[in-house]
Structure formats: C-alpha cells, structure tokens
Amino acid sequence: MITIAFFDAKPYEKLYFDRINETYGFAIRYLDVRLNEETAQLAKGAAAVCAFVNDRIDAGAAAELEKCGIRLIALRCAGYNNVDLRAVWGKIHVVRVPAYSPHAIAEHAVALLFCLTRSLHKAYNRVREGNFLLHGLAGRDLYGKTAGIVGTGKIGKITAEILRGVGMRILVNDTFPDTAWASPLGAEYTSLDELCTRADVISLHAPLGPETFHLINEKTLDLMKPGAVIVNTGRGALIDTRALVRALKHQRIGGACLDVYEEEENYFFEDWSGTAMQDDTLARLLTFPNVIITGHQAFLTDEALSAIAQTTLENVSRFFDTGDAPNEICYRCANLDTEKCRRTRGKGCF
Ligand code: NAI
C-alpha cells in the first residue's frame, strides 16, 4: 500500500481527504508540522509527501526527502513558489492541483473588495454592539470605476468578469495577453504602469516568481490614484509590504484587501491570539482601518476543498499506477521550456 506523509494537516482538509480516499485506499499519515529541512525525516516509510503553500521544500528539505525514499511531492495547491524546483529536479517528481475552483478565489477577492469599499467590517462590529450610527461608514460605488487586473489566467479572468458585471471598466495586464477573451468583455490590455495609474481597484492574480516579486512596490504605489484599493489574493510577496505600509500611512492609496502576506508562513493557519505579535509589519497593517486581512482562506470553499482532495489523490494514483504525471511541474516547464520535458509526451518530466 502506498503511504502518503501529509504535512501541515488541518482538520478541515482531513475531512475531504478521508472521504475521497475511500475510493483510493492510500495510507495517509497526517502530520501537524510543516514540511522543511528539519521535519522532512518524518516522511520516512512513505512513498509520497503531500504539501501545502507554507511547507518549504528547499534544497535541504529535498535532500532529506530523497534520503527517505520519497518519489513524489504532491502539492495540494496551485502555486509552487515554495518548492525549489531545480533542487528536486531528477530526484523527486512534483505534481500540483493546477485548478480547483478559480471561482472560489475570485469571489473571495471581490468579497474583500466589497467589504472594504462599503465598510462592512466596521458596520458589523458596530451593530453587534448596538451602535446604529452611520457616521464614518460612507462608501464608494464601484459602478463606473476602473478595475485593473494583473494576471489574466483562470482566477484573474473570473475576477474581471465579476467586476465587469457590477459595471466597472476593466484594464488588464499579462505577459501573455488573451485578446480573444478580452475583446468581448471590453477589457483593455495595458502596461502595469498604466494600469496602476488609471485603476481605482488593482487586483493581483499573477503567480509569484522572480519577475513578479514585489510587483507592487514604492514606484508602482506612487503611480496609483489616492483612493486606489489594492486586492491581493495571489501571493504575499507580489507586494513590497513595507512600501505598502508607507503608502497607507501617508494616505497615498485608499486601502488594501489582503488574503496573503509576504511573511505569512510565520503566522497564518495557526492561532496566535494569546501572544504578542512579533511581526511589526503585520501588526502595523492590522492598525489601519482601511486594511482587511484574511489568513489565506480564498480557497476555503466546499467545492474547492473537494476538488483539491480529488485531484491530489488522483495525481498520486496515476503516478504510482502508470508513471503518468499530467499535473507535474518542474523547473523546465515552470520556465516554459516544455520541449525538454517528457511531460509533453504524457509521462513524468524526467
Ligand atoms: P494561472 O496560471 O491560470 O494564471 C496566471 C496568469 O498570470 C497567467 O495568465 C500568466 O501569463 C500571468 N502572469 C505571469 N507572469 C506575469 C507577470 N509578470 N505579469 C502579469 N501577468 C503574469 O493561475 P491562476 O489559477 O489564475 O492563479 C493565480 C495565482 O493565484 C496562483 O499562482 C497562486 O499564487 C494564487 N492562488 C491563491 C489562492 C488563495 O487561496 N489565496 C488559491 C489559488 C491560487
């Protein structure tokens, strides 16, 4: 029987994996700890590890996993910026869940935006305390304003379509424009600088990589309108958070809705409510009335969790049954050098 060492397991995930595993019959060893160089040895005896966004698979962890005889890293997420693909190349195959519910993420991005622009976070607390004053709750219509979507992949496109539905003008930016999709929507591809200059709302949906690291920085923040709202459900390091804090402090932008945070691996997915926060940047962000933070929960819908469990276990099953790895990612295919990858012939990358 194939054993999967399942790192950083949370109760809400176990429910879905256990249910779907009734069909597959893997031995799933749930581990509370995150995967990194120090914890990788806990995978001993397993053939595969299952990892999530804040598990860190760097060269050290990869070497330890190889020593344990791990043949497959099954990411139960879409992003793979936490894996050193070059370090694992030729040793351990890496598969992911390229899409589970792009609607879940897009809808969360829009929910955060509506919440901020209509001060729902303040109104909720006020009414719970019996305070029905409206003072300070005035919002802004989104109708007629301009949304800038960075990254028009699966999630960015749905976000653009939802925001078009409320009557926003849509600007988009992508390294690979999809004009066949954009034209009927009336979406206009433009440079990142122009998007930042013209948009009232900027929503980030590009993957994190060397080219997109700190895409939103001092320079791009300076281009933005004073009332611009930034929404980030992509990855934390798409934004230079210290520059964002400065822009918020000096009221150079209108607000921020964040589901992800640059240093989130130290805090997210755990309860720190009884301790003093050590991360001064996160603590400062939480002081702004025009900042809403959720703890990387955009994916957390029934549909998305089912799809994640289904695709992850199917990835593992196909790899061990047939050597097939359709959702494999390696540093070559990540850099679009797919010709060198055997994946294009329907088998694993190496
Ligand atoms: P996708 O691969 O369908 O789309 C990404 C798009 O970004 C592509 O069109 C690509 O060409 C574009 N892109 C790449 N580099 C760019 C650049 N420098 N500038 C502008 N555009 C660029 O990915 P999908 O499924 O839409 O997901 C996007 C990201 O959302 C993921 O990479 C992941 O980091 C994040 N995500 C967050 C979740 C959450 O729970 N908060 C859950 C799932 C994904």
Coordinates of N, CA and C and ligand atoms in Angstrom, one line a residue, residues 78-79 81 96 98-100 102 105 150-156 173-176 204-208 211-212 215 233-235 259-260 296-300, ligand 1:
A78 N -2.2 25.3 -6.0 CA -1.8 25.6 -7.4 C -0.4 26.2 -7.5
G79 N -0.1 27.2 -6.6 CA 1.2 27.8 -6.6 C 2.3 26.9 -6.2
N81 N 5.7 28.3 -5.7 CA 6.8 29.1 -5.3 C 7.6 28.7 -4.1
R96 N 1.0 19.1 -8.8 CA 0.2 20.1 -8.1 C -1.3 20.0 -8.6
P98 N -3.5 22.2 -10.5 CA -3.5 23.5 -11.3 C -4.7 24.3 -11.2
A99 N -5.9 23.7 -11.0 CA -7.1 24.4 -10.9 C -8.1 23.6 -10.0
Y100 N -8.7 24.2 -9.0 CA -9.7 23.5 -8.2 C -11.0 24.3 -8.2
P102 N -11.3 28.2 -9.4 CA -10.8 29.6 -9.6 C -11.9 30.5 -9.1
I105 N -11.5 31.7 -5.4 CA -10.5 32.8 -5.2 C -11.1 34.1 -5.7
V150 N -4.2 42.2 -12.7 CA -2.8 41.8 -13.1 C -2.8 40.3 -13.1
G151 N -2.6 39.7 -14.3 CA -2.6 38.3 -14.4 C -4.0 37.8 -14.9
T152 N -4.1 37.6 -16.2 CA -5.5 37.1 -16.7 C -5.5 35.6 -17.0
G153 N -5.1 34.9 -16.0 CA -5.2 33.4 -16.0 C -6.6 33.1 -15.6
K154 N -6.7 31.9 -15.0 CA -8.1 31.4 -14.6 C -8.8 32.3 -13.6
I155 N -8.0 32.7 -12.6 CA -8.7 33.5 -11.5 C -8.9 34.9 -11.9
G156 N -7.8 35.5 -12.5 CA -7.9 36.9 -13.0 C -9.1 37.1 -13.9
N173 N -3.5 43.3 -17.4 CA -2.1 43.2 -17.7 C -1.7 41.7 -17.6
D174 N -1.0 41.3 -18.6 CA -0.5 39.9 -18.6 C 0.7 39.8 -19.5
T175 N 1.6 38.9 -19.2 CA 2.8 38.7 -20.1 C 2.3 38.0 -21.4
F176 N 1.2 37.3 -21.3 CA 0.6 36.6 -22.5 C -0.8 37.0 -22.6
L204 N -4.5 41.5 -7.8 CA -3.3 40.7 -8.3 C -3.6 39.2 -8.4
H205 N -3.4 38.7 -9.6 CA -3.6 37.3 -9.9 C -2.5 36.6 -10.7
A206 N -1.3 37.2 -10.6 CA -0.2 36.6 -11.3 C 0.5 35.7 -10.3
P207 N 1.2 34.6 -10.8 CA 2.0 33.8 -9.9 C 3.2 34.5 -9.3
L208 N 3.7 34.0 -8.2 CA 4.9 34.6 -7.6 C 6.1 34.0 -8.3
E211 N 10.1 37.4 -11.6 CA 9.6 38.5 -12.4 C 8.5 39.3 -11.7
T212 N 7.8 38.6 -10.8 CA 6.6 39.2 -10.2 C 6.9 39.6 -8.7
L215 N 6.1 43.2 -7.3 CA 5.5 43.9 -8.5 C 4.9 45.2 -8.1
T233 N -5.0 38.4 -3.6 CA -5.3 37.0 -3.2 C -4.3 36.1 -3.9
G234 N -3.2 36.7 -4.5 CA -2.2 35.9 -5.2 C -1.2 35.3 -4.3
R235 N -0.1 36.0 -4.1 CA 0.9 35.6 -3.1 C 1.4 36.8 -2.5
D259 N -5.4 38.7 1.3 CA -5.6 37.3 1.7 C -4.3 36.6 1.9
V260 N -3.2 37.2 1.5 CA -1.9 36.7 1.6 C -0.9 37.7 2.0
H296 N -5.2 33.7 4.3 CA -5.1 32.8 3.1 C -6.2 31.8 3.1
Q297 N -7.4 32.3 3.0 CA -8.6 31.5 3.0 C -9.4 31.5 1.7
A298 N -8.9 32.2 0.7 CA -9.7 32.4 -0.5 C -10.1 31.0 -1.1
F299 N -9.2 30.0 -0.9 CA -9.5 28.7 -1.4 C -10.5 27.9 -0.6
L300 N -10.9 28.4 0.5 CA -11.7 27.6 1.5 C -13.2 27.5 1.2
Ligands
NAI1 P1 -2.9 30.9 -14.0 O1 -1.7 30.2 -14.3 O2 -4.2 30.4 -14.6 O3 -2.8 32.5 -14.4 C1 -1.7 33.2 -14.0 C2 -1.6 34.3 -15.1 O4 -0.6 35.2 -14.7 C3 -1.2 33.8 -16.5 O5 -2.1 34.3 -17.4 C4 0.2 34.3 -16.6 O6 0.5 34.6 -18.0 C5 0.2 35.6 -15.8 N1 1.5 36.2 -15.5 C6 2.6 35.5 -15.3 N2 3.6 36.4 -15.0 C7 3.1 37.6 -15.1 C8 3.6 38.9 -15.0 N3 4.9 39.2 -14.7 N4 2.8 40.0 -15.1 C9 1.4 39.8 -15.4 N5 0.9 38.6 -15.6 C10 1.7 37.5 -15.4 O7 -3.1 30.9 -12.4 P2 -4.4 31.1 -11.5 O8 -5.0 29.7 -11.3 O9 -5.2 32.2 -12.1 O10 -3.8 31.5 -10.1 C11 -3.0 32.7 -10.0 C12 -2.3 32.7 -8.6 O11 -3.3 32.8 -7.6 C13 -1.5 31.4 -8.3 O12 -0.3 31.4 -8.9 C14 -1.5 31.4 -6.8 O13 -0.3 32.0 -6.4 C15 -2.7 32.3 -6.4 N6 -3.7 31.5 -5.7 C16 -4.1 31.9 -4.5 C17 -5.0 31.2 -3.7 C18 -5.5 31.6 -2.4 O14 -6.1 30.8 -1.6 N7 -5.3 32.9 -2.0 C19 -5.5 29.9 -4.2 C20 -5.1 29.6 -5.6 C21 -4.2 30.3 -6.3

